[in-house]
Coordinates of C-alpha atoms in Angstrom, one line a residue:
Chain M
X1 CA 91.7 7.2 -44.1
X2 CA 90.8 3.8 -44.9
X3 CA 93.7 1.3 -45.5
X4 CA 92.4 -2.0 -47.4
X5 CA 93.3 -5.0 -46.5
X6 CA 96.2 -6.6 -48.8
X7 CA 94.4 -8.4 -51.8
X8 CA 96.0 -11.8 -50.6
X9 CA 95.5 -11.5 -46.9
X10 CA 92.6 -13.8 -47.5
X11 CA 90.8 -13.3 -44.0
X12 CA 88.6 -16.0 -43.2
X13 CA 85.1 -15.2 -42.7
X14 CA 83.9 -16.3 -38.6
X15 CA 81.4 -18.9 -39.2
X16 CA 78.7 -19.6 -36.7
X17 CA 75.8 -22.2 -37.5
X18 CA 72.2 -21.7 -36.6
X19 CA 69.4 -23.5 -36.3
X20 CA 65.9 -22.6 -37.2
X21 CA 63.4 -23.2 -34.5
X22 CA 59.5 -22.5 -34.0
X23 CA 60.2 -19.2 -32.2
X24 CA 61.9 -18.2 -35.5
X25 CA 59.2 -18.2 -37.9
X26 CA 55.9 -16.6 -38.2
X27 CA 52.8 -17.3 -39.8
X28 CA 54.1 -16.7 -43.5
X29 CA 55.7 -19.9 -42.9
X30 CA 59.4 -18.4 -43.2
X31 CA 61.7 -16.9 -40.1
X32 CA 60.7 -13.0 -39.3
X33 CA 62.6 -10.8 -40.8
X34 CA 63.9 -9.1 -37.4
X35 CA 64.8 -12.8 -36.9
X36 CA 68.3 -12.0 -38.6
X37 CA 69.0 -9.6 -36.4
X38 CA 69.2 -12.0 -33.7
X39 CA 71.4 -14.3 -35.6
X40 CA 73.7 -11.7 -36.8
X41 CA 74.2 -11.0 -33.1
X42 CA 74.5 -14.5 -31.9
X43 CA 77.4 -14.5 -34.3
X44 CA 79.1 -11.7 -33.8
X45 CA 79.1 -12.7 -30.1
X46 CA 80.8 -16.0 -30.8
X47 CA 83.0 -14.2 -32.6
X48 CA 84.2 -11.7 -30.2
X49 CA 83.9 -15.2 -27.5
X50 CA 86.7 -16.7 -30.3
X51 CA 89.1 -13.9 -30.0
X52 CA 89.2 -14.3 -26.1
X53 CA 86.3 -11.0 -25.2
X54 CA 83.2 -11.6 -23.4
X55 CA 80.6 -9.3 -23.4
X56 CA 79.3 -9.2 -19.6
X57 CA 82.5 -9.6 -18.1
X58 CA 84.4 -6.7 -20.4
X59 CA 80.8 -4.5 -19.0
X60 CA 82.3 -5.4 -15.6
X61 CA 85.2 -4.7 -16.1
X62 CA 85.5 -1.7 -18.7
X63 CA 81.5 -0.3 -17.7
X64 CA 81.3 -0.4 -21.9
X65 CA 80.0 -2.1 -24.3
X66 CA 79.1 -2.3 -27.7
X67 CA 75.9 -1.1 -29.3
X68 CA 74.7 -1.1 -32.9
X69 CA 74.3 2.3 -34.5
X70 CA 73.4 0.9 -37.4
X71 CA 72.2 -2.4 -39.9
X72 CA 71.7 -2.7 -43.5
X73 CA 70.1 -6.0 -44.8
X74 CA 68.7 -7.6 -48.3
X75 CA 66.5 -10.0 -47.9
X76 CA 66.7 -12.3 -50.4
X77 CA 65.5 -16.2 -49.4
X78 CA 63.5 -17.3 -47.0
X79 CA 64.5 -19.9 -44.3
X80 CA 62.3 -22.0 -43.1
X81 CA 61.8 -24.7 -39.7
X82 CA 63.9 -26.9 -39.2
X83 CA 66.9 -24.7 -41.8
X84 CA 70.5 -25.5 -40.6
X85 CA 71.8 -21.6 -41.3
X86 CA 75.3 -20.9 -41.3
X87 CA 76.3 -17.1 -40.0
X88 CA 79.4 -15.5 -41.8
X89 CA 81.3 -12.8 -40.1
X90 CA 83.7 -10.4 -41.5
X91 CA 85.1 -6.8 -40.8
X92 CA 85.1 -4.2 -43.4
X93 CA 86.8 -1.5 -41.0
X94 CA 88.3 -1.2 -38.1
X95 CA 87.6 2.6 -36.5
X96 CA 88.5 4.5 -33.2
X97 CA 85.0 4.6 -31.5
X98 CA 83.6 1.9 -34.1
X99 CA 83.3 -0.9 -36.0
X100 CA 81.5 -2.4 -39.6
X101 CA 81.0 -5.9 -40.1
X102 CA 79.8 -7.6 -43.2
X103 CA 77.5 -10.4 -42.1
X104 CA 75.2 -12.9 -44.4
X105 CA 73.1 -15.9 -43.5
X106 CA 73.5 -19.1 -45.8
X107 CA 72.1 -22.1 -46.4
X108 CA 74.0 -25.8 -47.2
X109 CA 71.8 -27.2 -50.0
X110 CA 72.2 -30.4 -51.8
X111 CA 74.4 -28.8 -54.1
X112 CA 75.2 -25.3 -53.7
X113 CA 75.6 -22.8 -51.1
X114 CA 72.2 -20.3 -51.2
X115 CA 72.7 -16.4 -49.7
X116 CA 69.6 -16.0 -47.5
X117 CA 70.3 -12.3 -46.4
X118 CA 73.2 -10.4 -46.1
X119 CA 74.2 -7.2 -44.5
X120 CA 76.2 -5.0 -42.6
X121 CA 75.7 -3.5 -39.4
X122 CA 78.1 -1.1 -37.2
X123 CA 78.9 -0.6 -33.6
X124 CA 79.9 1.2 -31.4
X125 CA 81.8 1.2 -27.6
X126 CA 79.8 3.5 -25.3
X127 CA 79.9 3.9 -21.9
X128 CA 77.2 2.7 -19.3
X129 CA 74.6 3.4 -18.2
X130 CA 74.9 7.0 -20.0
X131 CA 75.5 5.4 -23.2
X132 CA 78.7 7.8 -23.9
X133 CA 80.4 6.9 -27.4
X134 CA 83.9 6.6 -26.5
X135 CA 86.9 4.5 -28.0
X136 CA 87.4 1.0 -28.2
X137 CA 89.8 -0.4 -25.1
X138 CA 93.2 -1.2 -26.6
X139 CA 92.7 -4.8 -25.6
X140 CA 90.0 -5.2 -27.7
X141 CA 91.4 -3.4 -30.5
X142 CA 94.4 -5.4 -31.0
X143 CA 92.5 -9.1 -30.8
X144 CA 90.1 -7.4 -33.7
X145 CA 93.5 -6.5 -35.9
X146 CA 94.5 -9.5 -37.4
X147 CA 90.6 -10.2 -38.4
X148 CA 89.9 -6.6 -39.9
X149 CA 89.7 -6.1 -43.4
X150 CA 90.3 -2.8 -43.5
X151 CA 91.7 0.2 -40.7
X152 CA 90.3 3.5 -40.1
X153 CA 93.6 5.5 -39.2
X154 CA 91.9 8.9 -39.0
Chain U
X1 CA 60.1 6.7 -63.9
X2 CA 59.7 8.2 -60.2
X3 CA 56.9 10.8 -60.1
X4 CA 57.8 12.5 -57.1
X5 CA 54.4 14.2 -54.9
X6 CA 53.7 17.3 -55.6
X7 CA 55.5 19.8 -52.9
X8 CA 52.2 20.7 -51.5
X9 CA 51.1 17.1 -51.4
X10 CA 51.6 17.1 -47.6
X11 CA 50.7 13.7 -47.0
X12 CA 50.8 13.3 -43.1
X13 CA 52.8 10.2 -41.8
X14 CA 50.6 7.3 -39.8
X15 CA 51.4 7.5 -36.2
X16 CA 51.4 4.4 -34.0
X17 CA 52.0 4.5 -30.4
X18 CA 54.4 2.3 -29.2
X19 CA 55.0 1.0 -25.3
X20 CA 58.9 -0.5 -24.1
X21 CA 58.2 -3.5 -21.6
X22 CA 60.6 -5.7 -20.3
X23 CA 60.2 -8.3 -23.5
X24 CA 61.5 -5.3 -25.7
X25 CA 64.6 -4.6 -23.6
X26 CA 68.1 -6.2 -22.9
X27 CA 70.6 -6.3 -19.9
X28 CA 72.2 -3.1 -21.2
X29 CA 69.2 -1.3 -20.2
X30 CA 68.2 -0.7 -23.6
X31 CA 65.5 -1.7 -26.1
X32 CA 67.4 -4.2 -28.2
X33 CA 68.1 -3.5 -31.8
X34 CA 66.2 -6.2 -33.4
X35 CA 63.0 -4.9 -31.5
X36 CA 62.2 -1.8 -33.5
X37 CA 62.3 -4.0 -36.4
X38 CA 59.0 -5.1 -34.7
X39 CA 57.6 -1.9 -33.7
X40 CA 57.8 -1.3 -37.0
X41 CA 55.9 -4.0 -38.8
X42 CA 53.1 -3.6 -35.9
X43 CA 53.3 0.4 -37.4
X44 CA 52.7 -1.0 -40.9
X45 CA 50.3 -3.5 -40.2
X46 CA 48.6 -0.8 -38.6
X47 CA 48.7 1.5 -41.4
X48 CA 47.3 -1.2 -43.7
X49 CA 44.6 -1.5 -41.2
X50 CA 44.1 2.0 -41.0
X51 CA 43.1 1.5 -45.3
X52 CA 41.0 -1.3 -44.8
X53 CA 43.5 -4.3 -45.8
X54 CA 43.9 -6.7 -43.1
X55 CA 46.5 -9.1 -43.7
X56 CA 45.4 -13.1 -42.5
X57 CA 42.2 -12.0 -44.6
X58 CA 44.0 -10.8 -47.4
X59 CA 46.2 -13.8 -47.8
X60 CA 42.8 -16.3 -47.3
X61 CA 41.8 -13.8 -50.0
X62 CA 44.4 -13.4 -52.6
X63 CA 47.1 -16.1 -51.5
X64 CA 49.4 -13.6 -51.3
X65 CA 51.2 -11.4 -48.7
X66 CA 53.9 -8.6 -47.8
X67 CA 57.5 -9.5 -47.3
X68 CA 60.4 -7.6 -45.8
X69 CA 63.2 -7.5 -48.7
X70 CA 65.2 -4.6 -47.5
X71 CA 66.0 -2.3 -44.2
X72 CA 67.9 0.3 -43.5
X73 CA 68.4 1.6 -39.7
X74 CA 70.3 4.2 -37.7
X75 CA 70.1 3.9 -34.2
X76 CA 70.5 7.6 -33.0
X77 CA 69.7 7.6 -28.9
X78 CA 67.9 4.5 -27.0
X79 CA 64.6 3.9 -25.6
X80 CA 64.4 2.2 -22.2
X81 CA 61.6 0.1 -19.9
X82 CA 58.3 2.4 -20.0
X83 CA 59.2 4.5 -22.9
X84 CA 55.9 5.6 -24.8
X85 CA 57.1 6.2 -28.5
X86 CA 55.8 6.9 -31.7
X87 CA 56.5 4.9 -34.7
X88 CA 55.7 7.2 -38.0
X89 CA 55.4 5.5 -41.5
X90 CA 55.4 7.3 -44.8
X91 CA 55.3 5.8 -48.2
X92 CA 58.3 7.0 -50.1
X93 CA 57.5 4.8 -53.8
X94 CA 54.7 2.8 -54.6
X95 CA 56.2 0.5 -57.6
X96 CA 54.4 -2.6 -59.3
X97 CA 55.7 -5.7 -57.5
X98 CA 57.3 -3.8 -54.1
X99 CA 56.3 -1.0 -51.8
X100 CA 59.8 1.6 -50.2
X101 CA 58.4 2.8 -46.8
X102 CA 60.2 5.3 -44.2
X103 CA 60.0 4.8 -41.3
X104 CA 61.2 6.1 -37.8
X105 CA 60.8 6.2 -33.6
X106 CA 59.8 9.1 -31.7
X107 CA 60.0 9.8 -28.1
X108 CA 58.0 12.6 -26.7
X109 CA 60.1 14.1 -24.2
X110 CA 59.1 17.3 -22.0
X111 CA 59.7 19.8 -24.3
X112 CA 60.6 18.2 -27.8
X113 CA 60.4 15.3 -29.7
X114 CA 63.7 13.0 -30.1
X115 CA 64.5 11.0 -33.2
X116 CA 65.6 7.7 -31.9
X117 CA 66.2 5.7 -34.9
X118 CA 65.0 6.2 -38.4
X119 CA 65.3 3.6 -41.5
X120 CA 63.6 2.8 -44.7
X121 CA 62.1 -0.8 -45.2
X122 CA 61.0 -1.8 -48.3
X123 CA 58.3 -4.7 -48.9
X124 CA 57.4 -7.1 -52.1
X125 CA 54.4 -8.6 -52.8
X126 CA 54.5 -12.3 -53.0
X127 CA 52.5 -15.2 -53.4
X128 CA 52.3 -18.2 -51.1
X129 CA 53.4 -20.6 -50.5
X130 CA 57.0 -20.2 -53.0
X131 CA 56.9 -16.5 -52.3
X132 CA 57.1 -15.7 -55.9
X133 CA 57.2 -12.0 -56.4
X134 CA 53.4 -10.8 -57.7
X135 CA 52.5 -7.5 -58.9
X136 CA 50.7 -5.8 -56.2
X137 CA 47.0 -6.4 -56.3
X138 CA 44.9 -3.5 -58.0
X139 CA 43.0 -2.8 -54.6
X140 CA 45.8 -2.6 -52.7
X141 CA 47.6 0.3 -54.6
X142 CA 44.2 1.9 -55.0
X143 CA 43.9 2.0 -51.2
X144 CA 47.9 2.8 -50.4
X145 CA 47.7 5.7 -53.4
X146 CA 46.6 8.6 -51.6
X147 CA 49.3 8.0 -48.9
X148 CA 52.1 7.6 -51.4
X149 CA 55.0 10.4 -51.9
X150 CA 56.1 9.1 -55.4
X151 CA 55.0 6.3 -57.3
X152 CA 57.3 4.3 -59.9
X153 CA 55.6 4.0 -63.4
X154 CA 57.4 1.6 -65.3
Chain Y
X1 CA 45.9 -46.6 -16.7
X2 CA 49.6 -45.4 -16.3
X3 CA 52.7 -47.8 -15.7
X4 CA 55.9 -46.7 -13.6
X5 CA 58.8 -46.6 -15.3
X6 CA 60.9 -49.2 -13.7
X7 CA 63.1 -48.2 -10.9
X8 CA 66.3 -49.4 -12.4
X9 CA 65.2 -48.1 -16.2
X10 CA 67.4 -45.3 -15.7
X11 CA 66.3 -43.4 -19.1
X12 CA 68.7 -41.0 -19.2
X13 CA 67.7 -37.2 -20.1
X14 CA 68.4 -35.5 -23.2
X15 CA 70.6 -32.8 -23.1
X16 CA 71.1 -29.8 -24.8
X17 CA 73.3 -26.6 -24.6
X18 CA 71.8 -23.0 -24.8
X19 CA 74.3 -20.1 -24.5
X20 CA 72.4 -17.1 -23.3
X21 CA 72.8 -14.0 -25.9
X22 CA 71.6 -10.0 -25.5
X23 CA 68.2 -11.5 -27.5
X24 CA 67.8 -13.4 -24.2
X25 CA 68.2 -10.7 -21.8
X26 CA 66.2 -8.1 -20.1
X27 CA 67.1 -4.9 -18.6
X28 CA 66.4 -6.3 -15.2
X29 CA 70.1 -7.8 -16.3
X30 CA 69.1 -11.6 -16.7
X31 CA 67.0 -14.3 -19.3
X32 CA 63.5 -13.1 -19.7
X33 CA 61.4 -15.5 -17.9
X34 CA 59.5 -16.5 -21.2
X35 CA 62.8 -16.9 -23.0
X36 CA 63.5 -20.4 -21.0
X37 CA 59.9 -21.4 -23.1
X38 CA 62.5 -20.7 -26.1
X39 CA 65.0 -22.7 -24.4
X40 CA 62.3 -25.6 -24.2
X41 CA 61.0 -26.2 -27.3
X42 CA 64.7 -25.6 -29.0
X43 CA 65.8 -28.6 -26.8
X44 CA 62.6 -30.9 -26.9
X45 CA 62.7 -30.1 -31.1
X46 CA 66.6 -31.2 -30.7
X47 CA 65.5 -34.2 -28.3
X48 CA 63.0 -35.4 -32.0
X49 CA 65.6 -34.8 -34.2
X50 CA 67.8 -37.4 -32.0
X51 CA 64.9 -40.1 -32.5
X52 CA 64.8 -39.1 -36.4
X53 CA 61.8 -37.3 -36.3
X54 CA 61.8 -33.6 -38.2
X55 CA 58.7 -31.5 -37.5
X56 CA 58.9 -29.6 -40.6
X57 CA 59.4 -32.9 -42.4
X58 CA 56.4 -34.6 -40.3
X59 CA 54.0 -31.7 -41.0
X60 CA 54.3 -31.8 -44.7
X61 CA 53.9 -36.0 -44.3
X62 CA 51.3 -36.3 -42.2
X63 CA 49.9 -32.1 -42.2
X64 CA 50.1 -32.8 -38.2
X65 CA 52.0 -31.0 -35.9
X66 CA 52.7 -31.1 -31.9
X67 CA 51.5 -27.9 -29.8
X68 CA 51.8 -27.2 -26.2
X69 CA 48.6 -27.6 -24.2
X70 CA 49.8 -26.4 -20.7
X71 CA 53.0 -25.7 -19.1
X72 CA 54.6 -24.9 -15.4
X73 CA 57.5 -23.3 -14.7
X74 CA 59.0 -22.7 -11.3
X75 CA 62.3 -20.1 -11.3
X76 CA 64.6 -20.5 -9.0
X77 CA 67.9 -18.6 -10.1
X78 CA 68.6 -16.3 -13.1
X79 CA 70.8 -16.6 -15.6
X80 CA 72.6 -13.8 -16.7
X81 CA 74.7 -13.1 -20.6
X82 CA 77.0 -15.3 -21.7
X83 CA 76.5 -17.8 -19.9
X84 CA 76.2 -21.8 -21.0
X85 CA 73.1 -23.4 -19.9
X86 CA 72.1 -27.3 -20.0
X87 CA 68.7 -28.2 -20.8
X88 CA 67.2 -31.3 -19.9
X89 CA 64.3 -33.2 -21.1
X90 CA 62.5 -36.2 -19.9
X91 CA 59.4 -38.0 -21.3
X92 CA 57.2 -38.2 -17.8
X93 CA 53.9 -39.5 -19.7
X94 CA 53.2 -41.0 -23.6
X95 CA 49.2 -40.8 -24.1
X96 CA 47.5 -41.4 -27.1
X97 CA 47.2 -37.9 -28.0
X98 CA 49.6 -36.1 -26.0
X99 CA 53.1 -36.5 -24.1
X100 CA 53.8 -35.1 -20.7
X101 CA 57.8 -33.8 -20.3
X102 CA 59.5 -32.4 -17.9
X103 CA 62.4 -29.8 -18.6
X104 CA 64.8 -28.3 -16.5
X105 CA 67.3 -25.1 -17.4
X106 CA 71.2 -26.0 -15.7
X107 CA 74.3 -23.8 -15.4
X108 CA 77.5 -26.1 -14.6
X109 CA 78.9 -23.3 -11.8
X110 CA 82.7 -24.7 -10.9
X111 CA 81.8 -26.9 -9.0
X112 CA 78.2 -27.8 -8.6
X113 CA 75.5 -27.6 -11.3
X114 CA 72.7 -25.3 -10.4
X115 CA 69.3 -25.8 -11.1
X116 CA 67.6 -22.1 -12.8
X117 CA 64.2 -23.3 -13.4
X118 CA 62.2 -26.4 -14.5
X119 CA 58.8 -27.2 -15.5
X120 CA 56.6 -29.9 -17.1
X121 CA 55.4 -29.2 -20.6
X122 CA 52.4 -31.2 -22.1
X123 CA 52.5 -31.6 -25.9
X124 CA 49.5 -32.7 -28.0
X125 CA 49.2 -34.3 -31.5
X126 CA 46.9 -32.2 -33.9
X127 CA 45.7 -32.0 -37.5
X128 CA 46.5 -28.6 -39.4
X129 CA 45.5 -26.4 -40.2
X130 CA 41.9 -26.8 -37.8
X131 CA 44.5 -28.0 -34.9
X132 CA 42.3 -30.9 -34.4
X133 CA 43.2 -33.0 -31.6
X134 CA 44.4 -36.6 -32.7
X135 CA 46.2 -39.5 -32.5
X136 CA 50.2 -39.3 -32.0
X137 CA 50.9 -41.3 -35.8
X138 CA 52.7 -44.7 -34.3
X139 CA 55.4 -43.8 -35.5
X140 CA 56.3 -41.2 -33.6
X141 CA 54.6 -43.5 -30.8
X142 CA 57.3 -46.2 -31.7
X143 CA 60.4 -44.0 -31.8
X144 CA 59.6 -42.4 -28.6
X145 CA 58.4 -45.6 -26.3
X146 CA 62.7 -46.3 -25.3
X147 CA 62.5 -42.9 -23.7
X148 CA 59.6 -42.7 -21.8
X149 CA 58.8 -43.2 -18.0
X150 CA 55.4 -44.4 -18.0
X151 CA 53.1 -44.8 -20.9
X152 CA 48.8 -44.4 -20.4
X153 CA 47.4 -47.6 -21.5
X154 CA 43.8 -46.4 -21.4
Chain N
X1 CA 47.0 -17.5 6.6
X2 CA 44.6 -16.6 3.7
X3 CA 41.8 -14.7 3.9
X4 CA 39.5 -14.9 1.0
X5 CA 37.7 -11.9 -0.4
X6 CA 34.1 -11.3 1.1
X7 CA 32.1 -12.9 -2.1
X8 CA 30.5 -9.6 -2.9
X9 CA 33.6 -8.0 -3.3
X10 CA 33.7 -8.0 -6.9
X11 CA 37.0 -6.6 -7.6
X12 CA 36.7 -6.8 -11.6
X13 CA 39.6 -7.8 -13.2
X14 CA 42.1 -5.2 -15.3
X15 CA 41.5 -5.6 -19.1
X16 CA 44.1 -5.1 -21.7
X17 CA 43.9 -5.3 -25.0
X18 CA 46.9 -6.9 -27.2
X19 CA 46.4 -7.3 -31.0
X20 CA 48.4 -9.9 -32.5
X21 CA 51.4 -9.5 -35.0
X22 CA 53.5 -11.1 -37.4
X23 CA 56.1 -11.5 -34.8
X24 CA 53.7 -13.4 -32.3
X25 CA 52.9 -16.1 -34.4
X26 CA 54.6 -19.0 -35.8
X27 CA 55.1 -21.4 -38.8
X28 CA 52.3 -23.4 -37.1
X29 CA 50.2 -20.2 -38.2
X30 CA 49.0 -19.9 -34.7
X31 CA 50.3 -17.8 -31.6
X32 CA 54.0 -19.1 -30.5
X33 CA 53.0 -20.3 -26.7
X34 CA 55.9 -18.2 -25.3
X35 CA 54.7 -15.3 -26.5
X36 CA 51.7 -14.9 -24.6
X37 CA 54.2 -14.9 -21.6
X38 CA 55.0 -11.6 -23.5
X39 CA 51.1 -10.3 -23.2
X40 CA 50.3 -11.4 -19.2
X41 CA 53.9 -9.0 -18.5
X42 CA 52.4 -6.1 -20.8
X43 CA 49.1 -6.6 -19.1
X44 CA 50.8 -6.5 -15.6
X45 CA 53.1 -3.6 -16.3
X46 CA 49.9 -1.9 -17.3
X47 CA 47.9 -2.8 -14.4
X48 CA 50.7 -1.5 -12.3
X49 CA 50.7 1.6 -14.4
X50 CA 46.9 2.2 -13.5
X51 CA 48.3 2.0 -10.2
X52 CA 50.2 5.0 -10.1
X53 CA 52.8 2.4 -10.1
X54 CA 56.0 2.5 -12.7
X55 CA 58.7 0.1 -13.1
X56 CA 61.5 1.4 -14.4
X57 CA 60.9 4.6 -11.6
X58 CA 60.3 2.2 -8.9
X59 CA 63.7 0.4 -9.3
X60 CA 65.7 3.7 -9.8
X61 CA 63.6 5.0 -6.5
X62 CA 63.8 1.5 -4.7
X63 CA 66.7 -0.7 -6.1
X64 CA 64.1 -3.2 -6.3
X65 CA 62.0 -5.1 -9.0
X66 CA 59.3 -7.6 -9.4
X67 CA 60.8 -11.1 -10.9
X68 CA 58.5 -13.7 -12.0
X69 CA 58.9 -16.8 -9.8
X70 CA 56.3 -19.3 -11.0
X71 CA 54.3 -19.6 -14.3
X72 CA 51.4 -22.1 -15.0
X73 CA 49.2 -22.2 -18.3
X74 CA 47.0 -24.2 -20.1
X75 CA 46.2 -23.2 -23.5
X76 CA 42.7 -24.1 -24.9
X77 CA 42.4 -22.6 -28.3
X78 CA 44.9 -20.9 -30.5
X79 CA 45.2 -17.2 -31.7
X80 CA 45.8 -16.0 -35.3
X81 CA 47.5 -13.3 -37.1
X82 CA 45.4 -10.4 -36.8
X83 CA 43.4 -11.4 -33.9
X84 CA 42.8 -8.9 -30.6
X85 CA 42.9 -10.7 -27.8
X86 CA 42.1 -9.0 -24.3
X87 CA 44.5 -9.9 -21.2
X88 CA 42.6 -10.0 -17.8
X89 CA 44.5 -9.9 -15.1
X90 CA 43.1 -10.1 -11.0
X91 CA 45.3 -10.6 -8.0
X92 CA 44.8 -13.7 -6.7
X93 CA 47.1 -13.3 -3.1
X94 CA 49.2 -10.8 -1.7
X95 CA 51.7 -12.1 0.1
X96 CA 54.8 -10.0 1.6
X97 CA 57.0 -10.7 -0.3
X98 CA 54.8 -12.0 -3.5
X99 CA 51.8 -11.5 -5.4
X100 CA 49.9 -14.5 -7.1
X101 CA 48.3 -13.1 -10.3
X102 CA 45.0 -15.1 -12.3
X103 CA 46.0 -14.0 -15.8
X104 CA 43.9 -15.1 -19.1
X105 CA 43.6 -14.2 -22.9
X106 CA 40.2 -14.1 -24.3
X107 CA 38.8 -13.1 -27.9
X108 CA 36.1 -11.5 -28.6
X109 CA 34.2 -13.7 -31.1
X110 CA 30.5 -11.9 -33.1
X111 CA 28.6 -14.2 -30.9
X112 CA 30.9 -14.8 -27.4
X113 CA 33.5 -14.7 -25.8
X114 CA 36.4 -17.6 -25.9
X115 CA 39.2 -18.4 -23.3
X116 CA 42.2 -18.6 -25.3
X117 CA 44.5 -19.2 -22.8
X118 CA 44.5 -18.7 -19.1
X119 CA 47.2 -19.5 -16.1
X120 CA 48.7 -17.8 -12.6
X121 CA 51.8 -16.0 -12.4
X122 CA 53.7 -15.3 -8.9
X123 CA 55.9 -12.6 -8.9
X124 CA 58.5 -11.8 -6.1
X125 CA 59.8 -8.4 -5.1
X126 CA 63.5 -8.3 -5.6
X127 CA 66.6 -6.3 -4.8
X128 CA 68.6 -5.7 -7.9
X129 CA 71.3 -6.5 -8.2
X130 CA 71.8 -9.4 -6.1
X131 CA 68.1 -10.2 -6.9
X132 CA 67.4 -11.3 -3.1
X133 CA 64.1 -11.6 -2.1
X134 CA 62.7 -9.1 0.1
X135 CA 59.5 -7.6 1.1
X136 CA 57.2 -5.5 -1.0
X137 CA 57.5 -1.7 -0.4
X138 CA 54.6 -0.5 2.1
X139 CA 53.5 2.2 -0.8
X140 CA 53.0 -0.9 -3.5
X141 CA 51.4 -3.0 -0.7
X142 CA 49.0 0.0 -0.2
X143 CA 47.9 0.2 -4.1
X144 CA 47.2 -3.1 -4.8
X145 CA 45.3 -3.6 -1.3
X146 CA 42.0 -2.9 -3.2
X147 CA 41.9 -5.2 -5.9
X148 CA 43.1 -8.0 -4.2
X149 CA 40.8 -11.0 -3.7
X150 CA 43.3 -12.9 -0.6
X151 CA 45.2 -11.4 1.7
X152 CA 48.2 -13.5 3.4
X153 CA 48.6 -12.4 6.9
X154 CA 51.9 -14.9 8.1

């Protein structure tokens, strides 16, 4: 069962800004689609950094970690050299084994604030090195709460 | 209007083979997510090959080119350092302005083949340098036709 | 001809932070070794945008562009996820048509700072889209001079 | 102490052939100069392969790896979108604990054949996951013994 947020709990968005560099692009002239990929992850990293979790040292000390089961994104401007992106975070739900975020790349113009892309990709806590889905440590489960738009209660 | 192929149609996917080295992986063993997104444009680009249209010539030809405005991926089991896999490609629609490709990774193990992610990706045709979405040119869907599952009418 | 900096010039480096992130990784568990290349060129582009000078912007001005002509790296520890690297840049050599820098990758450990790897990158001028070796536009020339070492007179 | 190979030796070099992608290239339209970093290691990891030799199976047999310790490369003309490039690769020194490697990229042009790029790489054996330096299993030693042009006998 999914348990939406309350209408006025008016969760922030994590915000993460990105920089477009050579390595980005490709030869169209624009960044490379799988590009976004990277970015979403950078953000989602400095997310999980703001709410106190590292990555490598939770592998050490859990042996889990998260992997991404699965993306979804619309491509709808491209960035170019030199862009300065900004990375949007939010959760949509909060499971036992797994998590969706809703993520979108914008750009600051002049005047207005463009959608580049936007997505949503899921992941999961596994076990290393088999990989084992299994449920998200309690510690990281309750830092996630207050950001989580939505909880999976099943 | 989507025609879909006729049952019998049997058009067989491309196949592109597809080696994991160290560039494709990260420190959880695995081939990073962002990677297949790769595997699978090097599949397309093959494909296209495969029909004659190579892609620096056909911008110098037509100023145009492909772009990535959707994908869709489910990560089902991972691929790790020395994996050989397969990256199949089928043309689900053929419309006027955008192309809606499947696409998926195999690994050939022992005694069966294992689905390790599978996703649809769909392309526009643009033209350079704004990237203004162009109608397909005529030799292009005359080439990708006999490969194509359904194609959109309108 | 080149000229010495002068002993007491003390140009200081330009610094620039990189955190390392999965994209980094390999699964030999630490930043693959052409990702510090990445690391490189985000920090010398960073080190132009400090002296006002946009690449992106630059191109379109002057339809020139900077690309590496040889590089040397020597690696002497790995760095691993997650953690916050320094890179440094130095101008070693301003030519007419290219510049010689050295770069180094940093981790501040708790109580010493630990060299990872550092190299010299050479840099030359060129006209797009034939990549045309040329002049550096004085410009660039000008804003760059306070930084360098020694300059080639020839 | 190095012994050079007798001159008539003739220990050709292993070929490998990379095709270039979208996600090798760069706004510059060109090759990003990191990325053929990424071809020398697929042309190594394939030149091992010819060996008999496997990395992920040799680390999970051994506990050890091969880390890159030293790069050098000086790029002489660029690579496009579409191209296919061929990686040599010969071993310039065995050492005991590393292997100096003469790596280039060539294309085939109608008429000849041009040096895109060309550099050394040294690669250390390593125990993961300490990464210490130690010396190169006898059975590697023994497989690479025949296309080696030096030996180092310290």
């Amino acid at each position: 069962m999914t348990r939406p947020a309350a209408p006025d709990a008016g969760v922030a968005p994590h915000r993460w800004p990105v920089r477009v560099y050579w390595e980005d692009t490709d030869a169209g002239g624009i960044v490379y689609y799988a590009n976004y990929l990277k970015f979403f992850e950078r953000a989602r990293t400095e997310w999980l950094r703001t709410l106190g979790l590292q990555q490598h040292a939770l592998r050490e000390a859990t042996g889990g970690m998260f992997v991404v089961s699965a993306v979804q994104v619309r491509y709808q401007r491209p960035a170019r050299l030199d862009d300065a992106l900004c990375i949007e975070t939010r959760v949509a739900t909060l499971g036992r084994a797994s998590i969706e975020l809703q993520q979108r790349a914008l750009r600051d113009d002049s005047d207005s604030v463009m959608v580049l892309c936007e997505g949503s990709v899921r992941i999961g806590w596994v076990q290393a090195p088999a990989l084992q889905p299994a449920r998200i440590p309690a510690a990281i489960v309750q830092a996630l709460q207050p950001y989580v738009e939505s909880v999976v209660e099943s």
